[in-house]
Structure formats: C-alpha cells, structure tokens
Tab-separated table of C-alpha atoms in Angstrom:
chain	number	residue	atom	x	y	z
A	1	MET	CA	3.298	-44.795	52.542
A	2	PRO	CA	1.262	-47.359	50.558
A	3	ARG	CA	1.539	-51.014	51.483
A	4	ILE	CA	1.951	-52.108	47.845
A	5	SER	CA	3.422	-50.483	44.760
A	6	VAL	CA	1.876	-51.953	41.623
A	7	ILE	CA	4.137	-51.346	38.631
A	8	MET	CA	3.238	-51.666	34.976
A	9	SER	CA	4.585	-50.522	31.618
A	10	VAL	CA	2.488	-49.843	28.524
A	11	TYR	CA	3.752	-49.800	24.974
A	12	LYS	CA	1.395	-50.609	22.093
A	13	GLU	CA	-1.162	-52.954	23.593
A	14	PRO	CA	-4.753	-52.467	22.411
A	15	VAL	CA	-6.363	-49.647	24.388
A	16	ASP	CA	-9.172	-51.924	25.566
A	17	TRP	CA	-6.595	-54.273	27.077
A	18	ILE	CA	-4.851	-51.395	28.854
A	19	ARG	CA	-8.155	-50.170	30.292
A	20	GLN	CA	-9.159	-53.646	31.468
A	21	SER	CA	-5.769	-54.145	33.057
A	22	ILE	CA	-5.859	-50.816	34.901
A	23	ASP	CA	-9.482	-51.313	35.963
A	24	SER	CA	-8.689	-54.742	37.388
A	25	ILE	CA	-6.162	-53.128	39.729
A	26	LEU	CA	-8.352	-50.174	40.660
A	27	GLU	CA	-11.185	-52.583	41.549
A	28	GLN	CA	-9.108	-54.555	44.056
A	29	SER	CA	-10.619	-55.388	47.444
A	30	PHE	CA	-7.277	-54.322	48.993
A	31	CYS	CA	-6.968	-50.560	48.514
A	32	ASP	CA	-3.688	-49.545	50.179
A	33	PHE	CA	-1.572	-49.303	47.036
A	34	GLU	CA	-0.023	-46.922	44.576
A	35	PHE	CA	-0.172	-47.759	40.880
A	36	ILE	CA	2.866	-46.643	38.878
A	37	ILE	CA	2.391	-46.883	35.128
A	38	VAL	CA	5.218	-46.189	32.696
A	39	ASN	CA	4.341	-45.048	29.197
A	40	ASP	CA	7.125	-46.562	27.111
A	41	ASN	CA	5.698	-45.348	23.794
A	42	PRO	CA	5.627	-41.554	24.018
A	43	THR	CA	4.775	-41.166	20.330
A	44	ARG	CA	1.487	-43.062	20.743
A	45	GLU	CA	-1.060	-40.395	21.669
A	46	LEU	CA	-3.658	-42.985	22.715
A	47	ASN	CA	-1.454	-44.070	25.611
A	48	GLU	CA	-1.195	-40.543	26.895
A	49	GLN	CA	-4.945	-39.917	26.539
A	50	VAL	CA	-5.913	-43.094	28.366
A	51	LEU	CA	-3.384	-42.626	31.160
A	52	ASN	CA	-4.287	-38.952	31.665
A	53	ALA	CA	-7.951	-39.921	32.029
A	54	TYR	CA	-7.041	-42.421	34.760
A	55	ILE	CA	-4.870	-39.888	36.591
A	56	GLN	CA	-7.972	-37.688	36.851
A	57	LYS	CA	-10.045	-40.614	38.195
A	58	ASP	CA	-7.802	-42.025	40.889
A	59	SER	CA	-5.106	-40.352	42.964
A	60	ARG	CA	-3.285	-43.671	43.513
A	61	ILE	CA	-2.118	-43.627	39.890
A	62	ARG	CA	1.265	-42.150	39.048
A	63	VAL	CA	2.417	-42.023	35.425
A	64	LEU	CA	5.965	-41.808	34.134
A	65	ASN	CA	6.399	-40.872	30.481
A	66	ASN	CA	9.599	-42.094	28.880
A	67	GLU	CA	11.164	-39.680	26.401
A	68	ALA	CA	11.862	-42.606	24.064
A	69	ASN	CA	11.174	-46.329	24.038
A	70	ILE	CA	13.590	-47.958	26.477
A	71	GLY	CA	11.996	-51.394	26.789
A	72	LEU	CA	10.110	-53.253	29.482
A	73	THR	CA	12.935	-53.952	31.924
A	74	LYS	CA	14.268	-50.394	32.036
A	75	SER	CA	10.733	-49.008	32.246
A	76	LEU	CA	9.940	-51.236	35.221
A	77	ASN	CA	13.211	-50.220	36.856
A	78	ARG	CA	12.128	-46.581	36.496
A	79	ALA	CA	8.872	-47.437	38.263
A	80	LEU	CA	10.767	-49.284	40.993
A	81	SER	CA	13.010	-46.271	41.554
A	82	ILE	CA	10.044	-44.142	42.676
A	83	SER	CA	7.968	-46.835	44.366
A	84	ARG	CA	7.159	-46.306	48.021
A	85	GLY	CA	5.368	-49.529	48.905
A	86	GLU	CA	6.506	-52.186	51.329
A	87	TYR	CA	5.762	-54.756	48.610
A	88	ILE	CA	5.974	-54.666	44.811
A	89	ALA	CA	3.305	-56.202	42.567
A	90	ARG	CA	4.008	-56.592	38.856
A	91	MET	CA	1.285	-56.074	36.326
A	92	ASP	CA	1.347	-56.306	32.544
A	93	ALA	CA	-0.820	-54.198	30.264
A	94	ASP	CA	-2.367	-57.332	28.781
A	95	ASP	CA	-3.233	-59.009	32.113
A	96	ILE	CA	-6.323	-58.880	34.290
A	97	SER	CA	-6.060	-59.354	38.051
A	98	SER	CA	-8.756	-61.045	40.082
A	99	PRO	CA	-10.399	-58.687	42.617
A	100	GLU	CA	-8.746	-60.470	45.555
A	101	ARG	CA	-5.230	-60.633	44.083
A	102	LEU	CA	-3.526	-57.983	46.216
A	103	LYS	CA	-5.368	-59.009	49.385
A	104	LYS	CA	-4.266	-62.623	48.984
A	105	GLN	CA	-0.686	-61.646	48.204
A	106	VAL	CA	-0.418	-59.403	51.272
A	107	GLU	CA	-1.944	-62.094	53.494
A	108	PHE	CA	0.546	-64.642	52.163
C-alpha cells in the first residue's frame, strides 16, 4: 500500500501545463505514492495521448477515464474511491509541486 495517494483531474488545460504538473509529482524526493489522474474530458484526444504515455513511463500512475464530463469534484471523488494511500495529496493540472512537497507533508 502506498503511503500517499496523489489525486488530480485533467480537463482542457494546455498539454504543457499537464506535463509539467505530472512531472513535478514524478520527480518528488518522496517516492512512496500512487498518482491517480482522472481524465474528465474524454472527447479530448490529447488528454488520452499524454496520460497513456505517462502510464507507460511510471507504474505509480493510475488513470481513470470518465465517460462524460462530470466536473472537478465528482472526478476527485472517483479518484478518492480507489485511492489506497494513508494520506491524500491534491494536485491540480495547472500546478507545479516543489521536489520536497510530499516529503515535507509526510514529515508534518
């Protein structure tokens, strides 16, 4: 079981922002986490392409694809429903986390 479940939803953010956001989590100094990303815009092929590429890169990533847009709150609740971590960390697709973020939060 991972110590932290990082949850995030993507919708129509610029692809560069999504990549930077995901990379900032994958580059954390604290590595005992799962990263659950919900694709809340199933008609946007770019989301699926980017997320599928990350699934191939890192086994900590789990992707949920909504059948239709259900909004941020419901998407995050979907991620929470499958999370296995002792702690939950929220991430937005337009945020960048410092490399020590998860380490500092677990220590706190």
